[in-house]
mmCIF file of C-alpha atoms in Angstrom:
data_model
loop_
_atom_site.group_PDB
_atom_site.id
_atom_site.type_symbol
_atom_site.label_atom_id
_atom_site.label_comp_id
_atom_site.label_asym_id
_atom_site.label_seq_id
_atom_site.Cartn_x
_atom_site.Cartn_y
_atom_site.Cartn_z
ATOM 1 C CA MET C 9 0.000 0.000 0.000
ATOM 2 C CA PRO C 10 1.415 3.417 -0.885
ATOM 3 C CA TYR C 11 2.359 5.693 2.023
ATOM 4 C CA GLU C 12 -0.378 8.196 1.153
ATOM 5 C CA GLU C 13 -3.031 5.487 1.476
ATOM 6 C CA ALA C 14 -1.464 4.002 4.592
ATOM 7 C CA ILE C 15 -1.545 7.239 6.564
ATOM 8 C CA GLU C 16 -5.274 7.584 5.923
ATOM 9 C CA ALA C 17 -6.115 3.980 6.786
ATOM 10 C CA THR C 18 -7.792 2.975 10.030
ATOM 11 C CA VAL C 19 -6.233 -0.080 11.667
ATOM 12 C CA THR C 20 -7.338 -2.207 14.584
ATOM 13 C CA ARG C 21 -5.340 -2.585 17.765
ATOM 14 C CA GLU C 22 -4.252 -6.055 16.590
ATOM 15 C CA GLN C 23 -3.170 -4.784 13.166
ATOM 16 C CA ALA C 24 -1.109 -2.061 14.848
ATOM 17 C CA ARG C 25 0.487 -4.637 17.166
ATOM 18 C CA ARG C 26 1.439 -6.868 14.227
ATOM 19 C CA GLU C 27 2.922 -3.976 12.243
ATOM 20 C CA ILE C 28 5.001 -2.839 15.214
ATOM 21 C CA ALA C 29 6.176 -6.415 15.805
ATOM 22 C CA LYS C 30 7.419 -6.570 12.194
ATOM 23 C CA HIS C 31 9.774 -3.690 12.949
ATOM 24 C CA ASP C 32 11.158 -5.288 16.132
ATOM 25 C CA CYS C 33 11.258 -1.941 17.882
ATOM 26 C CA GLU C 34 10.527 -0.807 21.451
ATOM 27 C CA GLY C 35 7.408 -2.908 21.597
ATOM 28 C CA PHE C 36 3.679 -2.601 21.583
ATOM 29 C CA ALA C 37 3.474 -1.717 25.284
ATOM 30 C CA GLN C 38 5.494 1.429 24.587
ATOM 31 C CA PHE C 39 3.251 2.280 21.631
ATOM 32 C CA LEU C 40 0.209 1.993 23.897
ATOM 33 C CA ALA C 41 1.867 4.187 26.525
ATOM 34 C CA ASP C 42 2.766 6.817 23.921
ATOM 35 C CA VAL C 43 -0.343 6.799 21.734
ATOM 36 C CA GLY C 44 -3.018 5.362 24.005
ATOM 37 C CA ASP C 45 -4.854 2.076 24.342
ATOM 38 C CA ARG C 46 -7.740 2.201 21.882
ATOM 39 C CA ALA C 47 -9.635 -0.161 19.586
ATOM 40 C CA THR C 48 -8.451 1.616 16.415
ATOM 41 C CA TYR C 49 -5.642 3.890 15.254
ATOM 42 C CA THR C 50 -4.918 5.849 12.125
ATOM 43 C CA GLY C 51 -2.183 4.595 9.895
ATOM 44 C CA LYS C 52 -0.479 7.950 10.463
ATOM 45 C CA GLU C 53 -0.298 7.329 14.219
ATOM 46 C CA VAL C 54 1.351 3.947 13.705
ATOM 47 C CA LEU C 55 3.726 5.138 10.996
ATOM 48 C CA ASP C 56 4.680 8.288 12.911
ATOM 49 C CA TRP C 57 5.430 6.223 16.013
ATOM 50 C CA LEU C 58 7.589 3.897 13.906
ATOM 51 C CA GLY C 59 9.494 6.908 12.604
ATOM 52 C CA TYR C 60 8.252 7.076 9.011
#
């Protein structure tokens, strides 16, 4: 998916967890602490947190 589409996507908590796990970074618990524990996130929130 192109970046422009990804930032506008809505992803579930599980989809966000899987994407973060692919990058083997600080971990999903840190994402939740930084962004909040919700049922859905924007693609922009996930990508921004990952540093894209």
